[in-house]
mmCIF file of C-alpha atoms in Angstrom:
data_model
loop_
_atom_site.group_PDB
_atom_site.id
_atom_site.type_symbol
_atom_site.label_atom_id
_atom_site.label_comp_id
_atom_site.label_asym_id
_atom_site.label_seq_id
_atom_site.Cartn_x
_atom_site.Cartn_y
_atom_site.Cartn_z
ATOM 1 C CA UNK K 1 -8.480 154.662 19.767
ATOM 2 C CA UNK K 2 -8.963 154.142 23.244
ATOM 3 C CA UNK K 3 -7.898 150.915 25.663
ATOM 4 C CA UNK K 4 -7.163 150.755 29.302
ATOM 5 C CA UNK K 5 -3.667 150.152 29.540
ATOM 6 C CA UNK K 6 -2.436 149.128 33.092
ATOM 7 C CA UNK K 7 -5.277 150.209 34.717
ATOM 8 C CA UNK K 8 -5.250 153.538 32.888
ATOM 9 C CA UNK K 9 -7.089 155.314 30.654
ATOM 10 C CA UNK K 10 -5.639 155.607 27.137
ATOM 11 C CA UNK K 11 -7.260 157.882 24.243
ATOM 12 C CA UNK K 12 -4.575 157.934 21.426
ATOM 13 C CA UNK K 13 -4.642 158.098 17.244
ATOM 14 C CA UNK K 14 -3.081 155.873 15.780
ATOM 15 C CA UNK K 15 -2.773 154.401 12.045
ATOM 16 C CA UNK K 16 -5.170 151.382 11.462
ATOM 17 C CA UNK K 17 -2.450 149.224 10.453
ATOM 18 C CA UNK K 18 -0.019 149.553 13.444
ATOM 19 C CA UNK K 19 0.343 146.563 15.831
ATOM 20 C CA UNK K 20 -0.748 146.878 19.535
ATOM 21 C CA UNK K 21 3.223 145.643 20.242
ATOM 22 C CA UNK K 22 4.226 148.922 18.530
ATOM 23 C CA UNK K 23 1.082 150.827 19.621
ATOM 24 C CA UNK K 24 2.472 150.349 23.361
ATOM 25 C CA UNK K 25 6.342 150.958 22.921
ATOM 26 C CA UNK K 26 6.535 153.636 20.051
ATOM 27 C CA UNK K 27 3.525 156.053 20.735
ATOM 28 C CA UNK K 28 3.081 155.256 24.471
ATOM 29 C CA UNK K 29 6.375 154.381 26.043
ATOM 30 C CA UNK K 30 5.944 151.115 27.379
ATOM 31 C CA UNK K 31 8.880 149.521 26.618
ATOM 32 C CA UNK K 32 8.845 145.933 28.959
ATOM 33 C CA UNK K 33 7.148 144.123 26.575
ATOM 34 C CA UNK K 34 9.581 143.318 24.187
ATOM 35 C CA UNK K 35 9.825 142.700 19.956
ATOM 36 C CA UNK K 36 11.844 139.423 19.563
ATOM 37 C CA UNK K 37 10.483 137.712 15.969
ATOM 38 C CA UNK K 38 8.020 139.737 15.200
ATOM 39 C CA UNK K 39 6.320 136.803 14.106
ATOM 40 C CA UNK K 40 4.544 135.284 17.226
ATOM 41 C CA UNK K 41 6.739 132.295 17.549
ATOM 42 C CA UNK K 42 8.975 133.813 20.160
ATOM 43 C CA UNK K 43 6.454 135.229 23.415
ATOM 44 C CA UNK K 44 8.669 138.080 24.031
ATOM 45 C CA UNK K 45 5.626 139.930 23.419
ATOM 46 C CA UNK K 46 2.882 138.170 25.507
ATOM 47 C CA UNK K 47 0.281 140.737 27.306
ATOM 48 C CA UNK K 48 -2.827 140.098 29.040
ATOM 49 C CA UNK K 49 -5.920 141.344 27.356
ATOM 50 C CA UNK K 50 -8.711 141.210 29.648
ATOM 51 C CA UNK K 51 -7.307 138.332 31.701
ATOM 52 C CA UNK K 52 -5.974 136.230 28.074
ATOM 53 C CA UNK K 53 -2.514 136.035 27.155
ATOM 54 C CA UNK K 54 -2.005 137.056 23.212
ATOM 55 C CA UNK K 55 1.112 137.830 21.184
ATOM 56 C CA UNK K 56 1.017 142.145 20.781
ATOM 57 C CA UNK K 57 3.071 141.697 17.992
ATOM 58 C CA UNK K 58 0.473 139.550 15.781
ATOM 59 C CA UNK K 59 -2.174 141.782 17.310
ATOM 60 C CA UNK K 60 -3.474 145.125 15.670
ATOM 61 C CA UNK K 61 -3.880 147.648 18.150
ATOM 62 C CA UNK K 62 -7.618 148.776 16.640
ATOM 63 C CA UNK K 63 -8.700 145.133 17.520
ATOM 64 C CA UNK K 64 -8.262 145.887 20.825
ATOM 65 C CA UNK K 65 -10.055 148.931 21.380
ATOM 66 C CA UNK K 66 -12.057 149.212 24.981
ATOM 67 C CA UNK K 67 -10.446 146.108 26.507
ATOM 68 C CA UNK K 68 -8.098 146.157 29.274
ATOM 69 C CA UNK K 69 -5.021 145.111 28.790
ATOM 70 C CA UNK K 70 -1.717 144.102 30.889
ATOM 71 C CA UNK K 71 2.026 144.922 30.425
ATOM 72 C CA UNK K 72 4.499 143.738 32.611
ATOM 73 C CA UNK K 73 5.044 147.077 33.525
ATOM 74 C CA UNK K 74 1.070 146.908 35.289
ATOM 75 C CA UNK K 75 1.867 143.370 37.123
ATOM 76 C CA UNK K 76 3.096 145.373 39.988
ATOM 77 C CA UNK K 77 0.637 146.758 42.786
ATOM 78 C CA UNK K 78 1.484 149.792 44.711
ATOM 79 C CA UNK K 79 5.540 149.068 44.435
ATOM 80 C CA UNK K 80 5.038 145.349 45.009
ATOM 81 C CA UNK K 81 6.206 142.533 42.981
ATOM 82 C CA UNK K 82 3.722 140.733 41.719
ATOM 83 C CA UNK K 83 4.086 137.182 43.214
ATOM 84 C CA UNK K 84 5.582 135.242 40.174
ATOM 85 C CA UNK K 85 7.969 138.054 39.402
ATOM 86 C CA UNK K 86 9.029 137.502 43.104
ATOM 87 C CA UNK K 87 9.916 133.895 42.199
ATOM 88 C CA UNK K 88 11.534 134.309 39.003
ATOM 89 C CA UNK K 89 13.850 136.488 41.262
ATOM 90 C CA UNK K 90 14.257 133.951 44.028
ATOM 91 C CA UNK K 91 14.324 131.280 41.327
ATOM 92 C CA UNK K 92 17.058 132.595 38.563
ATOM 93 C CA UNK K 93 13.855 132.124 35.874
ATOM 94 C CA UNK K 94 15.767 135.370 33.613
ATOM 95 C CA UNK K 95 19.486 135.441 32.608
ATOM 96 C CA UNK K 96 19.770 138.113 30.065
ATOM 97 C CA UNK K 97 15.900 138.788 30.793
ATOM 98 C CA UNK K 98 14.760 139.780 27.540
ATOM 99 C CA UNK K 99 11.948 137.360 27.528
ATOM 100 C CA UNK K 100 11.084 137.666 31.222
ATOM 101 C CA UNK K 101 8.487 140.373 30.387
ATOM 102 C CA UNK K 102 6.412 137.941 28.187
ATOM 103 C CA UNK K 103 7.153 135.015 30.136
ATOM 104 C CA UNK K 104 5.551 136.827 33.495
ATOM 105 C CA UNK K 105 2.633 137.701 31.475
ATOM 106 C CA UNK K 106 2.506 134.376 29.793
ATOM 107 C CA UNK K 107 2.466 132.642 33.125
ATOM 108 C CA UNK K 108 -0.101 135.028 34.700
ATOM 109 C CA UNK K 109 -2.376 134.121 31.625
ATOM 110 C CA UNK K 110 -1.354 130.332 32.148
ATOM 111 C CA UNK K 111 -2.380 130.091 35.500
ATOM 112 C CA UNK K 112 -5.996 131.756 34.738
ATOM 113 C CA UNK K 113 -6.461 129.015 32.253
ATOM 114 C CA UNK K 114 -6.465 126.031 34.520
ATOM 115 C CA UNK K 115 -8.417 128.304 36.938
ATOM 116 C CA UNK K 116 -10.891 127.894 34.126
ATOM 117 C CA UNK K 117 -9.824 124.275 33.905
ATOM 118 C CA UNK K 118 -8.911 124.624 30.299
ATOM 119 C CA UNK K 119 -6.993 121.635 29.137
ATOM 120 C CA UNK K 120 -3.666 122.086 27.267
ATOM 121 C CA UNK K 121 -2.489 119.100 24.566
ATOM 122 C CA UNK K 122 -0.731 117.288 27.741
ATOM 123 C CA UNK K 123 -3.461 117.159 29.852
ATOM 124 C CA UNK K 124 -4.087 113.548 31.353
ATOM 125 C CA UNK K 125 -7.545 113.968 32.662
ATOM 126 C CA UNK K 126 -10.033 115.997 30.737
ATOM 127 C CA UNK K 127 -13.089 115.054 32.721
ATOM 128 C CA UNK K 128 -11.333 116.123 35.731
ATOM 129 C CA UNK K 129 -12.666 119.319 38.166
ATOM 130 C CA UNK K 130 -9.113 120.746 38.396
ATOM 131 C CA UNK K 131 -6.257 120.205 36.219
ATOM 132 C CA UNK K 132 -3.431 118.231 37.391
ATOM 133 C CA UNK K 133 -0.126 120.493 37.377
ATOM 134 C CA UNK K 134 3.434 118.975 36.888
ATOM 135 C CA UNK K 135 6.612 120.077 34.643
ATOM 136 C CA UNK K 136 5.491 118.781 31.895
ATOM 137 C CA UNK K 137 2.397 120.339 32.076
ATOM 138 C CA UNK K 138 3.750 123.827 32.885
ATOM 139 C CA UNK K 139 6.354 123.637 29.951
ATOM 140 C CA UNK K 140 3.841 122.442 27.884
ATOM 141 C CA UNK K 141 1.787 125.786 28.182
ATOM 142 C CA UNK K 142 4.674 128.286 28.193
ATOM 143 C CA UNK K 143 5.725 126.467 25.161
ATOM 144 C CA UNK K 144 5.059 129.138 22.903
ATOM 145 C CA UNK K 145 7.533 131.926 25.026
ATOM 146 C CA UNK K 146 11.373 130.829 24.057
ATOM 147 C CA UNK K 147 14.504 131.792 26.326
ATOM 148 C CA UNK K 148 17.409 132.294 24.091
ATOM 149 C CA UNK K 149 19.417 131.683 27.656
ATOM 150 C CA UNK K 150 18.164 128.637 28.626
ATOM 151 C CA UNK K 151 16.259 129.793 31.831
ATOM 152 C CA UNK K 152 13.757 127.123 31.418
ATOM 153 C CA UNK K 153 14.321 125.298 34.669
ATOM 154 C CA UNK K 154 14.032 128.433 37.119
ATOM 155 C CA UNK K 155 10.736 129.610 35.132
ATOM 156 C CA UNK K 156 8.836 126.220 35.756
ATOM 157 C CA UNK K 157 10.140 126.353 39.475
ATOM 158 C CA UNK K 158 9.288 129.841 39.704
ATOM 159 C CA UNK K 159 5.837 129.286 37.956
ATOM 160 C CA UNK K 160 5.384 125.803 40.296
ATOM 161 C CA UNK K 161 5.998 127.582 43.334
ATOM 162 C CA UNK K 162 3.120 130.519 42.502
ATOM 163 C CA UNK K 163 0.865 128.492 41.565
ATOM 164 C CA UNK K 164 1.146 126.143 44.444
ATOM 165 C CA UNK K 165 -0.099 129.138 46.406
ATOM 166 C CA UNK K 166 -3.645 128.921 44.614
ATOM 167 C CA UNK K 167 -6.716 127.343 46.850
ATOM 168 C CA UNK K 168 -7.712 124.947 43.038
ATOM 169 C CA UNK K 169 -4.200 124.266 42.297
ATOM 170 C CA UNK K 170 -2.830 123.297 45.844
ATOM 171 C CA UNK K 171 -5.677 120.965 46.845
ATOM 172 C CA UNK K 172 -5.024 119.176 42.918
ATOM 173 C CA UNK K 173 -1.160 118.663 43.979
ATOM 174 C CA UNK K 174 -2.794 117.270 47.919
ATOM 175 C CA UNK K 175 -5.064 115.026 46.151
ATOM 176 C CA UNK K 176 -2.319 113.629 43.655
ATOM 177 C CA UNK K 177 0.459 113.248 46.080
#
């Protein structure tokens, strides 16, 4: 099989069967994303494949095959925090931070989506140009990534203030307030 992985190159055999979730963490050592239900009703899992957040654990690896994918351990650029995991610092979005790893990756994938305008179930305005973001919006989407700890309130502050640094996003909130 081969995938880019973080920006690098992977060739590696693996069984048919085996779940990209295990392909990363047993056979390549990439152990941020994490294995909470095993199910895909938890997040702990979330990635980025090409751009789109999915759950590794639901996920065979041989689907994937030539696509790029993103860990959280790729979210970083040259020893700098990626933005949002900047905020989740500044904004106490992890206690025990066992979900933090999907949640980042979750939220990275979020935030492309209403780049692409793409509406979620709570979305007021569907013939708008740029979707309107607000709490309920934001928990809405990261719905499907649970905190066992309760972190829920730093994440949305930590995902409001990234995303109020994107040009679509900003001039929505300006036009709003």
């Amino acid at each position: 099989m081969h995938f880019t992985i973080n920006g690098e190159v992977i060739e590696i055999e693996a069984d048919i069967r085996t779940s990209l979730l295990d392909l990363m963490r047993n056979s390549l050592g990439l152990l941020g994303t994490k294995k909470g239900c095993d199910q895909g009703a938890c997040g702990a899992c979330t990635v980025l494949v090409d751009g789109e957040r999915i759950n590794s654990c639901l996920a065979l690896a041989v689907q994937y095959q030539g696509r790029s994918i993103t860990t959280v351990e790729g979210l970083a650029t040259d020893g700098n925090l990626h933005p949002l995991q900047k905020a989740f610092i500044e904004h106490d979005g992890f206690q025990c931070g066992y979900c933090t790893p999907g949640q980042l990756c979750s939220a990275i994938g979020m935030a492309s989506e209403i780049e692409r305008n793409i509406p979620s179930a709570v979305t007021s305005d569907l013939s708008a140009s740029a979707t309107a973001i607000d709490d309920t919006e934001i928990r809405e989407r990261m719905s499907g990534n649970l905190c066992r700890c309760g972190a829920y309130n730093g994440i949305v502050e930590a995902i409001t203030e990234t995303l109020a640094h994107q040009p679509v996003v900003a001039t929505e909130k300006r036009a709003r307030a």
